[in-house]
PDB file of C-alpha atoms in Angstrom:
ATOM      1  CA  MET A 238       0.000   0.000   0.000  1.00  0.00           C
ATOM      2  CA  ASP A 239       1.334   3.401  -0.910  1.00  0.00           C
ATOM      3  CA  THR A 240       1.160   6.099   1.724  1.00  0.00           C
ATOM      4  CA  ASP A 241       3.367   8.692   0.062  1.00  0.00           C
ATOM      5  CA  ASN A 242       1.688  11.950   0.986  1.00  0.00           C
ATOM      6  CA  ILE A 243       0.388  10.601   4.255  1.00  0.00           C
ATOM      7  CA  THR A 244       3.859   9.731   5.427  1.00  0.00           C
ATOM      8  CA  ALA A 245       5.319  13.048   4.335  1.00  0.00           C
ATOM      9  CA  SER A 246       2.573  15.269   5.731  1.00  0.00           C
ATOM     10  CA  GLU A 247       1.587  13.469   8.921  1.00  0.00           C
ATOM     11  CA  PRO A 248       4.514  14.638  11.119  1.00  0.00           C
ATOM     12  CA  SER A 249       3.207  18.241  10.975  1.00  0.00           C
ATOM     13  CA  ARG A 250      -0.141  17.207  12.511  1.00  0.00           C
ATOM     14  CA  ASP A 251       0.763  17.543  16.160  1.00  0.00           C
ATOM     15  CA  ASP A 252      -2.491  19.069  17.351  1.00  0.00           C
ATOM     16  CA  LEU A 253      -4.842  17.271  19.711  1.00  0.00           C
ATOM     17  CA  VAL A 254      -7.392  16.360  17.057  1.00  0.00           C
ATOM     18  CA  GLY A 255      -4.735  14.862  14.833  1.00  0.00           C
ATOM     19  CA  ARG A 256      -3.411  12.728  17.667  1.00  0.00           C
ATOM     20  CA  LYS A 257      -6.884  11.459  18.574  1.00  0.00           C
ATOM     21  CA  VAL A 258      -7.556  10.575  14.944  1.00  0.00           C
ATOM     22  CA  ARG A 259      -4.201   8.834  14.711  1.00  0.00           C
ATOM     23  CA  THR A 260      -4.998   6.827  17.846  1.00  0.00           C
ATOM     24  CA  ALA A 261      -8.281   5.696  16.310  1.00  0.00           C
ATOM     25  CA  TYR A 262      -6.506   4.555  13.161  1.00  0.00           C
ATOM     26  CA  LEU A 263      -3.937   2.705  15.246  1.00  0.00           C
ATOM     27  CA  VAL A 264      -6.731   0.699  16.838  1.00  0.00           C
ATOM     28  CA  ILE A 265      -8.202  -0.013  13.401  1.00  0.00           C
ATOM     29  CA  TYR A 266      -4.818  -1.142  12.058  1.00  0.00           C
ATOM     30  CA  CYS A 267      -4.291  -3.472  15.014  1.00  0.00           C
ATOM     31  CA  VAL A 268      -7.718  -5.049  14.515  1.00  0.00           C
ATOM     32  CA  ILE A 269      -7.030  -5.482  10.795  1.00  0.00           C
ATOM     33  CA  ILE A 270      -3.666  -7.127  11.537  1.00  0.00           C
ATOM     34  CA  VAL A 271      -5.141  -9.620  14.012  1.00  0.00           C
ATOM     35  CA  VAL A 272      -8.278 -10.466  12.028  1.00  0.00           C
ATOM     36  CA  GLY A 273      -6.439 -10.541   8.708  1.00  0.00           C
ATOM     37  CA  MET A 274      -3.631 -12.793   9.914  1.00  0.00           C
ATOM     38  CA  VAL A 275      -5.978 -15.193  11.732  1.00  0.00           C
ATOM     39  CA  GLY A 276      -8.538 -15.381   8.922  1.00  0.00           C
ATOM     40  CA  ASN A 277      -6.035 -15.716   6.114  1.00  0.00           C
ATOM     41  CA  GLY A 278      -3.920 -18.073   8.214  1.00  0.00           C
ATOM     42  CA  LEU A 279      -6.898 -20.413   8.550  1.00  0.00           C
ATOM     43  CA  VAL A 280      -7.466 -20.232   4.804  1.00  0.00           C
ATOM     44  CA  ILE A 281      -3.799 -21.060   4.114  1.00  0.00           C
ATOM     45  CA  TYR A 282      -3.925 -24.004   6.521  1.00  0.00           C
ATOM     46  CA  VAL A 283      -7.152 -25.482   5.155  1.00  0.00           C
ATOM     47  CA  THR A 284      -6.542 -24.880   1.429  1.00  0.00           C
ATOM     48  CA  GLY A 285      -2.851 -25.759   1.626  1.00  0.00           C
ATOM     49  CA  PHE A 286      -2.938 -28.797   3.887  1.00  0.00           C
ATOM     50  CA  ARG A 287      -6.490 -30.055   4.411  1.00  0.00           C
ATOM     51  CA  MET A 288      -8.240 -29.676   1.050  1.00  0.00           C
ATOM     52  CA  LYS A 289      -7.693 -31.533  -2.179  1.00  0.00           C
ATOM     53  CA  ARG A 290      -5.730 -29.468  -4.691  1.00  0.00           C
ATOM     54  CA  THR A 291      -8.327 -27.971  -7.057  1.00  0.00           C
ATOM     55  CA  VAL A 292      -8.578 -24.841  -9.180  1.00  0.00           C
ATOM     56  CA  ASN A 293     -10.607 -23.076  -6.499  1.00  0.00           C
ATOM     57  CA  SER A 294      -8.205 -24.054  -3.730  1.00  0.00           C
ATOM     58  CA  ILE A 295      -5.311 -22.674  -5.832  1.00  0.00           C
ATOM     59  CA  TRP A 296      -7.077 -19.311  -6.168  1.00  0.00           C
ATOM     60  CA  PHE A 297      -8.004 -19.136  -2.485  1.00  0.00           C
ATOM     61  CA  LEU A 298      -4.546 -20.216  -1.312  1.00  0.00           C
ATOM     62  CA  ASN A 299      -2.760 -17.560  -3.354  1.00  0.00           C
ATOM     63  CA  LEU A 300      -5.279 -14.888  -2.373  1.00  0.00           C
ATOM     64  CA  ALA A 301      -4.835 -15.768   1.293  1.00  0.00           C
ATOM     65  CA  LEU A 302      -1.031 -15.680   0.931  1.00  0.00           C
ATOM     66  CA  ALA A 303      -1.181 -12.206  -0.582  1.00  0.00           C
ATOM     67  CA  ASP A 304      -3.512 -10.904   2.122  1.00  0.00           C
ATOM     68  CA  PHE A 305      -1.557 -12.617   4.918  1.00  0.00           C
ATOM     69  CA  LEU A 306       1.741 -11.053   3.826  1.00  0.00           C
ATOM     70  CA  PHE A 307       0.002  -7.725   3.425  1.00  0.00           C
ATOM     71  CA  THR A 308      -1.353  -7.740   6.989  1.00  0.00           C
ATOM     72  CA  ALA A 309       1.926  -9.117   8.380  1.00  0.00           C
ATOM     73  CA  PHE A 310       3.969  -6.237   6.946  1.00  0.00           C
ATOM     74  CA  LEU A 311       1.304  -3.803   8.115  1.00  0.00           C
ATOM     75  CA  ILE A 312       2.903  -4.222  11.552  1.00  0.00           C
ATOM     76  CA  PHE A 313       5.872  -2.060  10.476  1.00  0.00           C
ATOM     77  CA  TYR A 314       3.620   0.733   9.243  1.00  0.00           C
ATOM     78  CA  THR A 315       1.544   0.578  12.425  1.00  0.00           C
ATOM     79  CA  ILE A 316       4.668   0.922  14.577  1.00  0.00           C
ATOM     80  CA  SER A 317       5.678   3.916  12.474  1.00  0.00           C
ATOM     81  CA  VAL A 318       2.254   5.535  12.945  1.00  0.00           C
ATOM     82  CA  TYR A 319       2.466   4.896  16.691  1.00  0.00           C
ATOM     83  CA  GLN A 320       5.810   6.754  16.786  1.00  0.00           C
ATOM     84  CA  ASP A 321       4.362   9.769  14.974  1.00  0.00           C
ATOM     85  CA  TYR A 322       5.485   8.403  11.585  1.00  0.00           C
ATOM     86  CA  TYR A 323       9.107   8.061  12.631  1.00  0.00           C
ATOM     87  CA  TRP A 324      10.730   5.244  10.624  1.00  0.00           C
ATOM     88  CA  PRO A 325      13.276   3.308  12.736  1.00  0.00           C
ATOM     89  CA  PHE A 326      13.822   0.330  10.406  1.00  0.00           C
ATOM     90  CA  GLY A 327      16.345   1.750   7.908  1.00  0.00           C
ATOM     91  CA  LEU A 328      16.380   2.302   4.146  1.00  0.00           C
ATOM     92  CA  PHE A 329      16.230  -1.366   3.155  1.00  0.00           C
ATOM     93  CA  MET A 330      13.038  -2.000   5.150  1.00  0.00           C
ATOM     94  CA  CYS A 331      11.625   1.295   3.883  1.00  0.00           C
ATOM     95  CA  LYS A 332      11.918   0.053   0.295  1.00  0.00           C
ATOM     96  CA  LEU A 333      11.024  -3.557   1.124  1.00  0.00           C
ATOM     97  CA  ASN A 334       7.934  -2.538   3.069  1.00  0.00           C
ATOM     98  CA  SER A 335       6.684  -0.417   0.175  1.00  0.00           C
ATOM     99  CA  PHE A 336       7.498  -3.192  -2.297  1.00  0.00           C
ATOM    100  CA  VAL A 337       5.611  -5.825  -0.290  1.00  0.00           C
ATOM    101  CA  TYR A 338       2.606  -3.525   0.105  1.00  0.00           C
ATOM    102  CA  GLN A 339       2.409  -2.869  -3.615  1.00  0.00           C
ATOM    103  CA  VAL A 340       3.071  -6.446  -4.715  1.00  0.00           C
ATOM    104  CA  ASN A 341       0.436  -7.906  -2.426  1.00  0.00           C
ATOM    105  CA  MET A 342      -2.048  -5.184  -3.328  1.00  0.00           C
ATOM    106  CA  PHE A 343      -1.656  -5.885  -7.054  1.00  0.00           C
ATOM    107  CA  ALA A 344      -1.568  -9.665  -6.509  1.00  0.00           C
ATOM    108  CA  SER A 345      -4.709  -9.584  -4.374  1.00  0.00           C
ATOM    109  CA  VAL A 346      -6.621  -7.466  -6.888  1.00  0.00           C
ATOM    110  CA  PHE A 347      -5.440  -9.535  -9.865  1.00  0.00           C
ATOM    111  CA  LEU A 348      -6.434 -12.754  -8.076  1.00  0.00           C
ATOM    112  CA  LEU A 349      -9.901 -11.357  -7.336  1.00  0.00           C
ATOM    113  CA  MET A 350     -10.199 -10.613 -11.042  1.00  0.00           C
ATOM    114  CA  ALA A 351      -9.028 -14.148 -11.929  1.00  0.00           C
ATOM    115  CA  ILE A 352     -11.541 -15.703  -9.514  1.00  0.00           C
ATOM    116  CA  SER A 353     -14.368 -13.670 -11.049  1.00  0.00           C
ATOM    117  CA  LEU A 354     -13.386 -14.628 -14.595  1.00  0.00           C
ATOM    118  CA  ASP A 355     -13.046 -18.282 -13.597  1.00  0.00           C
ATOM    119  CA  ARG A 356     -16.510 -18.346 -12.056  1.00  0.00           C
ATOM    120  CA  CYS A 357     -17.921 -16.625 -15.102  1.00  0.00           C
ATOM    121  CA  LEU A 358     -16.376 -19.213 -17.433  1.00  0.00           C
ATOM    122  CA  CYS A 359     -17.646 -22.069 -15.261  1.00  0.00           C
ATOM    123  CA  THR A 360     -21.167 -20.660 -15.517  1.00  0.00           C
ATOM    124  CA  CYS A 361     -21.306 -19.346 -19.073  1.00  0.00           C
ATOM    125  CA  ALA A 362     -18.948 -21.790 -20.842  1.00  0.00           C
ATOM    126  CA  VAL A 363     -19.479 -25.038 -19.006  1.00  0.00           C
ATOM    127  CA  VAL A 364     -18.136 -27.365 -21.697  1.00  0.00           C
ATOM    128  CA  TRP A 365     -15.012 -25.280 -22.319  1.00  0.00           C
ATOM    129  CA  ALA A 366     -14.308 -24.972 -18.594  1.00  0.00           C
ATOM    130  CA  ARG A 367     -14.738 -28.724 -18.122  1.00  0.00           C
ATOM    131  CA  ASN A 368     -12.158 -29.475 -20.807  1.00  0.00           C
ATOM    132  CA  ASN A 369      -9.632 -26.696 -20.159  1.00  0.00           C
ATOM    133  CA  ARG A 370      -9.917 -25.769 -16.483  1.00  0.00           C
ATOM    134  CA  THR A 371      -7.074 -27.662 -14.800  1.00  0.00           C
ATOM    135  CA  VAL A 372      -4.997 -27.326 -11.650  1.00  0.00           C
ATOM    136  CA  CYS A 373      -1.791 -26.971 -13.661  1.00  0.00           C
ATOM    137  CA  LYS A 374      -3.165 -24.018 -15.639  1.00  0.00           C
ATOM    138  CA  ALA A 375      -4.434 -22.369 -12.462  1.00  0.00           C
ATOM    139  CA  GLN A 376      -0.953 -22.679 -10.957  1.00  0.00           C
ATOM    140  CA  LEU A 377       0.614 -21.145 -14.058  1.00  0.00           C
ATOM    141  CA  VAL A 378      -1.862 -18.261 -13.993  1.00  0.00           C
ATOM    142  CA  SER A 379      -1.092 -17.715 -10.306  1.00  0.00           C
ATOM    143  CA  VAL A 380       2.650 -17.562 -11.010  1.00  0.00           C
ATOM    144  CA  ALA A 381       2.016 -15.093 -13.849  1.00  0.00           C
ATOM    145  CA  ILE A 382      -0.097 -12.940 -11.505  1.00  0.00           C
ATOM    146  CA  TRP A 383       2.668 -12.816  -8.890  1.00  0.00           C
ATOM    147  CA  LEU A 384       5.242 -11.896 -11.529  1.00  0.00           C
ATOM    148  CA  MET A 385       2.998  -9.126 -12.870  1.00  0.00           C
ATOM    149  CA  ALA A 386       2.456  -7.839  -9.345  1.00  0.00           C
ATOM    150  CA  MET A 387       6.220  -7.759  -8.722  1.00  0.00           C
ATOM    151  CA  VAL A 388       6.821  -5.818 -11.928  1.00  0.00           C
ATOM    152  CA  CYS A 389       4.110  -3.332 -10.939  1.00  0.00           C
ATOM    153  CA  GLY A 390       5.532  -2.962  -7.431  1.00  0.00           C
ATOM    154  CA  ILE A 391       9.195  -2.354  -8.289  1.00  0.00           C
ATOM    155  CA  PRO A 392       8.848   1.366  -9.248  1.00  0.00           C
ATOM    156  CA  TYR A 393       7.082   2.221  -5.984  1.00  0.00           C
ATOM    157  CA  ALA A 394       9.959   0.767  -3.954  1.00  0.00           C
ATOM    158  CA  THR A 395      12.612   2.331  -6.199  1.00  0.00           C
ATOM    159  CA  PHE A 396      11.480   5.884  -5.462  1.00  0.00           C
ATOM    160  CA  ARG A 397      11.381   5.455  -1.686  1.00  0.00           C
ATOM    161  CA  LYS A 398      13.980   7.158   0.497  1.00  0.00           C
ATOM    162  CA  LEU A 399      14.669   8.236   4.067  1.00  0.00           C
ATOM    163  CA  LEU A 400      14.061  11.884   4.874  1.00  0.00           C
ATOM    164  CA  GLU A 401      15.450  13.408   8.057  1.00  0.00           C
ATOM    165  CA  ARG A 402      13.548  16.342   9.498  1.00  0.00           C
ATOM    166  CA  ASN A 403      14.243  17.816  12.953  1.00  0.00           C
ATOM    167  CA  ARG A 404      16.444  14.801  13.714  1.00  0.00           C
ATOM    168  CA  VAL A 405      13.543  12.445  12.956  1.00  0.00           C
ATOM    169  CA  THR A 406      13.686   9.982  10.053  1.00  0.00           C
ATOM    170  CA  TYR A 407      10.708   9.365   7.760  1.00  0.00           C
ATOM    171  CA  CYS A 408      10.148   6.913   4.907  1.00  0.00           C
ATOM    172  CA  VAL A 409       8.877   9.079   2.016  1.00  0.00           C
ATOM    173  CA  TYR A 410       8.496   9.201  -1.749  1.00  0.00           C
ATOM    174  CA  SER A 411      11.501  10.718  -3.553  1.00  0.00           C
ATOM    175  CA  GLY A 412      10.192  11.347  -7.090  1.00  0.00           C
ATOM    176  CA  ASP A 413       8.862  14.580  -8.535  1.00  0.00           C
ATOM    177  CA  ILE A 414       5.203  15.496  -8.896  1.00  0.00           C
ATOM    178  CA  THR A 415       4.969  14.271 -12.500  1.00  0.00           C
ATOM    179  CA  GLN A 416       6.340  10.830 -11.671  1.00  0.00           C
ATOM    180  CA  LYS A 417       3.999  10.493  -8.749  1.00  0.00           C
ATOM    181  CA  LEU A 418       0.996  11.464 -10.888  1.00  0.00           C
ATOM    182  CA  ILE A 419       1.989   8.782 -13.405  1.00  0.00           C
ATOM    183  CA  PHE A 420       2.176   6.202 -10.606  1.00  0.00           C
ATOM    184  CA  VAL A 421      -1.224   7.250  -9.257  1.00  0.00           C
ATOM    185  CA  ILE A 422      -2.861   7.000 -12.691  1.00  0.00           C
ATOM    186  CA  PHE A 423      -1.187   3.661 -13.420  1.00  0.00           C
ATOM    187  CA  ARG A 424      -2.243   2.167 -10.092  1.00  0.00           C
ATOM    188  CA  SER A 425      -5.797   3.483 -10.410  1.00  0.00           C
ATOM    189  CA  ILE A 426      -6.191   1.881 -13.823  1.00  0.00           C
ATOM    190  CA  MET A 427      -4.397  -1.407 -13.155  1.00  0.00           C
ATOM    191  CA  ALA A 428      -5.455  -1.978  -9.537  1.00  0.00           C
ATOM    192  CA  PHE A 429      -8.978  -0.561  -9.572  1.00  0.00           C
ATOM    193  CA  LEU A 430     -10.627   0.468 -12.846  1.00  0.00           C
ATOM    194  CA  ILE A 431      -9.837  -2.605 -14.952  1.00  0.00           C
ATOM    195  CA  PRO A 432     -10.358  -5.155 -12.115  1.00  0.00           C
ATOM    196  CA  PHE A 433     -13.604  -3.482 -11.038  1.00  0.00           C
ATOM    197  CA  LEU A 434     -14.987  -3.555 -14.578  1.00  0.00           C
ATOM    198  CA  VAL A 435     -13.934  -7.189 -15.037  1.00  0.00           C
ATOM    199  CA  ILE A 436     -15.356  -8.281 -11.671  1.00  0.00           C
ATOM    200  CA  THR A 437     -18.630  -6.428 -12.243  1.00  0.00           C
ATOM    201  CA  ALA A 438     -19.033  -7.698 -15.816  1.00  0.00           C
ATOM    202  CA  SER A 439     -18.245 -11.279 -14.751  1.00  0.00           C
ATOM    203  CA  TYR A 440     -20.817 -11.372 -11.986  1.00  0.00           C
ATOM    204  CA  VAL A 441     -23.444  -9.604 -14.082  1.00  0.00           C
ATOM    205  CA  ALA A 442     -22.944 -12.322 -16.704  1.00  0.00           C
ATOM    206  CA  ILE A 443     -23.323 -14.958 -13.978  1.00  0.00           C
ATOM    207  CA  VAL A 444     -26.584 -13.392 -12.778  1.00  0.00           C
ATOM    208  CA  VAL A 445     -27.958 -13.263 -16.318  1.00  0.00           C
ATOM    209  CA  ARG A 446     -26.944 -16.857 -16.942  1.00  0.00           C
ATOM    210  CA  THR A 447     -28.421 -18.225 -13.718  1.00  0.00           C
ATOM    211  CA  ARG A 448     -31.802 -16.513 -13.846  1.00  0.00           C
ATOM    212  CA  ARG A 449     -33.556 -19.883 -14.217  1.00  0.00           C
ATOM    213  CA  LEU A 450     -32.099 -21.422 -11.061  1.00  0.00           C
ATOM    214  CA  GLN A 451     -34.209 -22.194  -8.028  1.00  0.00           C
ATOM    215  CA  SER A 452     -35.185 -19.136  -5.980  1.00  0.00           C
ATOM    216  CA  ALA A 453     -33.317 -19.980  -2.754  1.00  0.00           C
ATOM    217  CA  ARG A 454     -30.039 -20.724  -4.498  1.00  0.00           C
ATOM    218  CA  LYS A 455     -30.563 -17.751  -6.793  1.00  0.00           C
ATOM    219  CA  GLN A 456     -31.060 -15.337  -3.911  1.00  0.00           C
ATOM    220  CA  ARG A 457     -27.998 -16.653  -2.038  1.00  0.00           C
ATOM    221  CA  SER A 458     -25.873 -16.340  -5.179  1.00  0.00           C
ATOM    222  CA  ARG A 459     -27.047 -12.783  -5.748  1.00  0.00           C
ATOM    223  CA  ARG A 460     -26.266 -11.809  -2.154  1.00  0.00           C
ATOM    224  CA  ILE A 461     -22.720 -13.120  -2.485  1.00  0.00           C
ATOM    225  CA  ILE A 462     -22.236 -11.379  -5.832  1.00  0.00           C
ATOM    226  CA  ILE A 463     -23.526  -8.047  -4.533  1.00  0.00           C
ATOM    227  CA  SER A 464     -21.341  -8.390  -1.425  1.00  0.00           C
ATOM    228  CA  VAL A 465     -18.240  -9.066  -3.513  1.00  0.00           C
ATOM    229  CA  ILE A 466     -18.772  -6.089  -5.834  1.00  0.00           C
ATOM    230  CA  LEU A 467     -19.688  -3.679  -3.025  1.00  0.00           C
ATOM    231  CA  ALA A 468     -16.766  -4.777  -0.844  1.00  0.00           C
ATOM    232  CA  PHE A 469     -14.258  -4.259  -3.629  1.00  0.00           C
ATOM    233  CA  PHE A 470     -15.725  -0.878  -4.592  1.00  0.00           C
ATOM    234  CA  LEU A 471     -16.127   0.508  -1.070  1.00  0.00           C
ATOM    235  CA  CYS A 472     -12.667  -0.628   0.037  1.00  0.00           C
ATOM    236  CA  TRP A 473     -10.674   0.674  -2.922  1.00  0.00           C
ATOM    237  CA  PHE A 474     -12.622   3.568  -4.437  1.00  0.00           C
ATOM    238  CA  PRO A 475     -11.996   6.079  -1.578  1.00  0.00           C
ATOM    239  CA  PHE A 476      -8.283   5.288  -1.622  1.00  0.00           C
ATOM    240  CA  HIS A 477      -7.898   6.162  -5.313  1.00  0.00           C
ATOM    241  CA  VAL A 478     -10.160   9.212  -5.005  1.00  0.00           C
ATOM    242  CA  PHE A 479      -7.969  10.712  -2.280  1.00  0.00           C
ATOM    243  CA  ARG A 480      -4.844  10.041  -4.325  1.00  0.00           C
ATOM    244  CA  PHE A 481      -6.291  12.173  -7.154  1.00  0.00           C
ATOM    245  CA  LEU A 482      -7.538  14.877  -4.779  1.00  0.00           C
ATOM    246  CA  GLU A 483      -3.960  15.446  -3.676  1.00  0.00           C
ATOM    247  CA  PHE A 484      -3.192  16.688  -7.203  1.00  0.00           C
ATOM    248  CA  SER A 485      -6.445  18.278  -8.356  1.00  0.00           C
ATOM    249  CA  LYS A 486      -7.649  19.917  -5.117  1.00  0.00           C
ATOM    250  CA  PRO A 487      -4.630  20.920  -3.018  1.00  0.00           C
ATOM    251  CA  GLN A 488      -6.758  23.592  -1.285  1.00  0.00           C
ATOM    252  CA  LEU A 489      -8.640  20.763   0.455  1.00  0.00           C
ATOM    253  CA  VAL A 490      -5.530  19.909   2.427  1.00  0.00           C
ATOM    254  CA  TYR A 491      -7.338  19.447   5.767  1.00  0.00           C
ATOM    255  CA  ILE A 492      -9.917  17.089   4.269  1.00  0.00           C
ATOM    256  CA  ILE A 493      -7.182  15.168   2.458  1.00  0.00           C
ATOM    257  CA  VAL A 494      -4.937  14.850   5.498  1.00  0.00           C
ATOM    258  CA  THR A 495      -7.840  13.814   7.716  1.00  0.00           C
ATOM    259  CA  GLY A 496      -9.608  11.521   5.260  1.00  0.00           C
ATOM    260  CA  SER A 497      -6.604   9.805   3.672  1.00  0.00           C
ATOM    261  CA  PRO A 498      -5.915   7.551   6.693  1.00  0.00           C
ATOM    262  CA  LEU A 499      -9.558   6.453   6.629  1.00  0.00           C
ATOM    263  CA  ALA A 500      -9.297   5.631   2.928  1.00  0.00           C
ATOM    264  CA  VAL A 501      -6.097   3.693   3.599  1.00  0.00           C
ATOM    265  CA  SER A 502      -7.827   1.833   6.444  1.00  0.00           C
ATOM    266  CA  LEU A 503     -10.649   0.778   4.116  1.00  0.00           C
ATOM    267  CA  ALA A 504      -8.102  -0.505   1.609  1.00  0.00           C
ATOM    268  CA  PHE A 505      -6.376  -2.445   4.397  1.00  0.00           C
ATOM    269  CA  LEU A 506      -9.769  -3.828   5.447  1.00  0.00           C
ATOM    270  CA  ASN A 507     -10.186  -5.553   2.091  1.00  0.00           C
ATOM    271  CA  SER A 508      -7.532  -8.089   3.145  1.00  0.00           C
ATOM    272  CA  CYS A 509      -9.790  -9.120   6.053  1.00  0.00           C
ATOM    273  CA  LEU A 510     -12.949  -9.316   3.964  1.00  0.00           C
ATOM    274  CA  ASN A 511     -11.488 -11.488   1.206  1.00  0.00           C
ATOM    275  CA  PRO A 512     -11.395 -14.744   3.203  1.00  0.00           C
ATOM    276  CA  ILE A 513     -14.934 -14.114   4.442  1.00  0.00           C
ATOM    277  CA  LEU A 514     -16.424 -13.312   1.035  1.00  0.00           C
ATOM    278  CA  TYR A 515     -14.525 -15.775  -1.137  1.00  0.00           C
ATOM    279  CA  VAL A 516     -13.784 -18.703   1.144  1.00  0.00           C
ATOM    280  CA  PHE A 517     -15.878 -18.873   4.293  1.00  0.00           C
ATOM    281  CA  MET A 518     -19.032 -18.749   2.150  1.00  0.00           C
ATOM    282  CA  CYS A 519     -17.851 -21.875   0.353  1.00  0.00           C
ATOM    283  CA  ASP A 520     -19.604 -24.981   1.694  1.00  0.00           C
ATOM    284  CA  GLU A 521     -16.626 -27.237   0.983  1.00  0.00           C
ATOM    285  CA  PHE A 522     -14.259 -24.924   2.852  1.00  0.00           C
ATOM    286  CA  GLN A 523     -16.589 -24.723   5.842  1.00  0.00           C
ATOM    287  CA  LYS A 524     -16.784 -28.496   5.952  1.00  0.00           C
ATOM    288  CA  LYS A 525     -13.014 -28.917   5.830  1.00  0.00           C
ATOM    289  CA  LEU A 526     -12.486 -26.190   8.422  1.00  0.00           C
ATOM    290  CA  LYS A 527     -14.913 -27.846  10.844  1.00  0.00           C
ATOM    291  CA  GLN A 528     -13.247 -31.212  10.279  1.00  0.00           C
ATOM    292  CA  SER A 529      -9.799 -29.699  10.901  1.00  0.00           C
ATOM    293  CA  ILE A 530     -10.886 -27.994  14.121  1.00  0.00           C
ATOM    294  CA  PHE A 531     -12.612 -31.185  15.245  1.00  0.00           C
ATOM    295  CA  LEU A 532      -9.484 -33.232  14.580  1.00  0.00           C
ATOM    296  CA  VAL A 533      -7.349 -30.778  16.567  1.00  0.00           C
ATOM    297  CA  PHE A 534      -9.632 -30.988  19.593  1.00  0.00           C
ATOM    298  CA  GLU A 535     -10.015 -34.748  19.186  1.00  0.00           C
ATOM    299  CA  SER A 536      -6.241 -35.160  19.140  1.00  0.00           C
ATOM    300  CA  ALA A 537      -5.806 -32.962  22.203  1.00  0.00           C
ATOM    301  CA  LEU A 538      -8.530 -34.773  24.119  1.00  0.00           C
ATOM    302  CA  ALA A 539      -7.116 -38.135  23.052  1.00  0.00           C
ATOM    303  CA  GLU A 540      -3.739 -37.179  24.501  1.00  0.00           C
ATOM    304  CA  ASP A 541      -5.435 -36.081  27.704  1.00  0.00           C
ATOM    305  CA  ARG A 542      -7.309 -39.390  27.912  1.00  0.00           C
ATOM    306  CA  ASP A 543      -4.131 -41.365  27.281  1.00  0.00           C
ATOM    307  CA  THR A 544      -2.315 -39.436  29.990  1.00  0.00           C
ATOM    308  CA  SER A 545      -5.197 -39.913  32.369  1.00  0.00           C
ATOM    309  CA  GLN A 546      -5.397 -43.642  31.658  1.00  0.00           C
ATOM    310  CA  LYS A 547      -1.681 -44.057  32.187  1.00  0.00           C
ATOM    311  CA  SER A 548      -1.760 -42.232  35.506  1.00  0.00           C
ATOM    312  CA  ASP A 549      -4.856 -44.171  36.612  1.00  0.00           C
ATOM    313  CA  SER A 550      -3.308 -47.505  35.697  1.00  0.00           C
ATOM    314  CA  ALA A 551      -0.151 -46.616  37.548  1.00  0.00           C
ATOM    315  CA  VAL A 552      -1.938 -45.863  40.813  1.00  0.00           C
ATOM    316  CA  PRO A 553      -3.222 -49.385  41.554  1.00  0.00           C
ATOM    317  CA  VAL A 554       0.178 -50.859  40.910  1.00  0.00           C
ATOM    318  CA  GLN A 555       1.769 -48.415  43.296  1.00  0.00           C
ATOM    319  CA  SER A 556      -0.962 -48.993  45.879  1.00  0.00           C
ATOM    320  CA  SER A 557      -0.674 -52.734  45.529  1.00  0.00           C
ATOM    321  CA  GLY A 558       3.050 -52.516  45.929  1.00  0.00           C
ATOM    322  CA  THR A 559       2.664 -50.388  49.031  1.00  0.00           C
ATOM    323  CA  VAL A 560       0.121 -52.697  50.652  1.00  0.00           C
ATOM    324  CA  THR A 561       2.278 -55.715  49.899  1.00  0.00           C
ATOM    325  CA  SER A 562       5.328 -54.125  51.434  1.00  0.00           C
ATOM    326  CA  ARG A 563       3.343 -53.283  54.536  1.00  0.00           C
ATOM    327  CA  HIS A 564       1.985 -56.793  54.710  1.00  0.00           C
ATOM    328  CA  ASN A 565       5.473 -58.197  54.460  1.00  0.00           C
TER     329      ASN A 565
END
């Protein structure tokens, strides 16, 4: 995630309101980190180790990996926000943190687009999908998505540097205004406009195709589709809007400085919603998750029973031995 202007402008907000707002965002970031890592960690465990390798499990595993790494590296940014945007981790982590944010943002969005297209093909081109939809091809597409995300993320890390102001170090963007505008336009097109159009068109096609399904299944499918589209739009649209406001409406500096962290928080929130929308609504995943949790508790209780049985069986022997020795 890019926080160029936020990082550069936040240190000047030392008033009481700014600190209260920053505290609220810190709480939000911490919640996102915990929920995102736990939710995506469960998805990685179930899809990577408990489920049979299928096309869907490949999509969900890679999506969960992207979101998990995203929320894991969010810890560094949260620490920086807590210290009034002071960056104590050095230049390498400054660039690496930006690179990981961007790569996982692009990878997550591209994977959401791939999932939508895959579902559309399975619904609208059943015969083609049955003959050409394989695990190997899904793995190749996933690798291509990660490579594309890395290529898209390299420029954002390249133009990061450490800026020292009043003996305090900040991780900021080092390019000029024209370069930054190019990056903003590129990211808005590649990470929002095109994916949003593809996701919306795919699910509209699914709705049109499945109009003849039974009412209960039809309504559930529509609810999921509407949730997916709204979640993607509401999480990412404010972020890109505020990036453009920084160039087109500089006179709205107070609104931008105050609202940008909220827009960033919504974008972060998308990494928590993905496992809920795309995986936990899947009946097969829910079944495997319940089985996995049941097996964990069953194993733990079995160990407790074995320990209890061993201790119980040892007591009579000891008692018998004691009585015998007394008798002798």
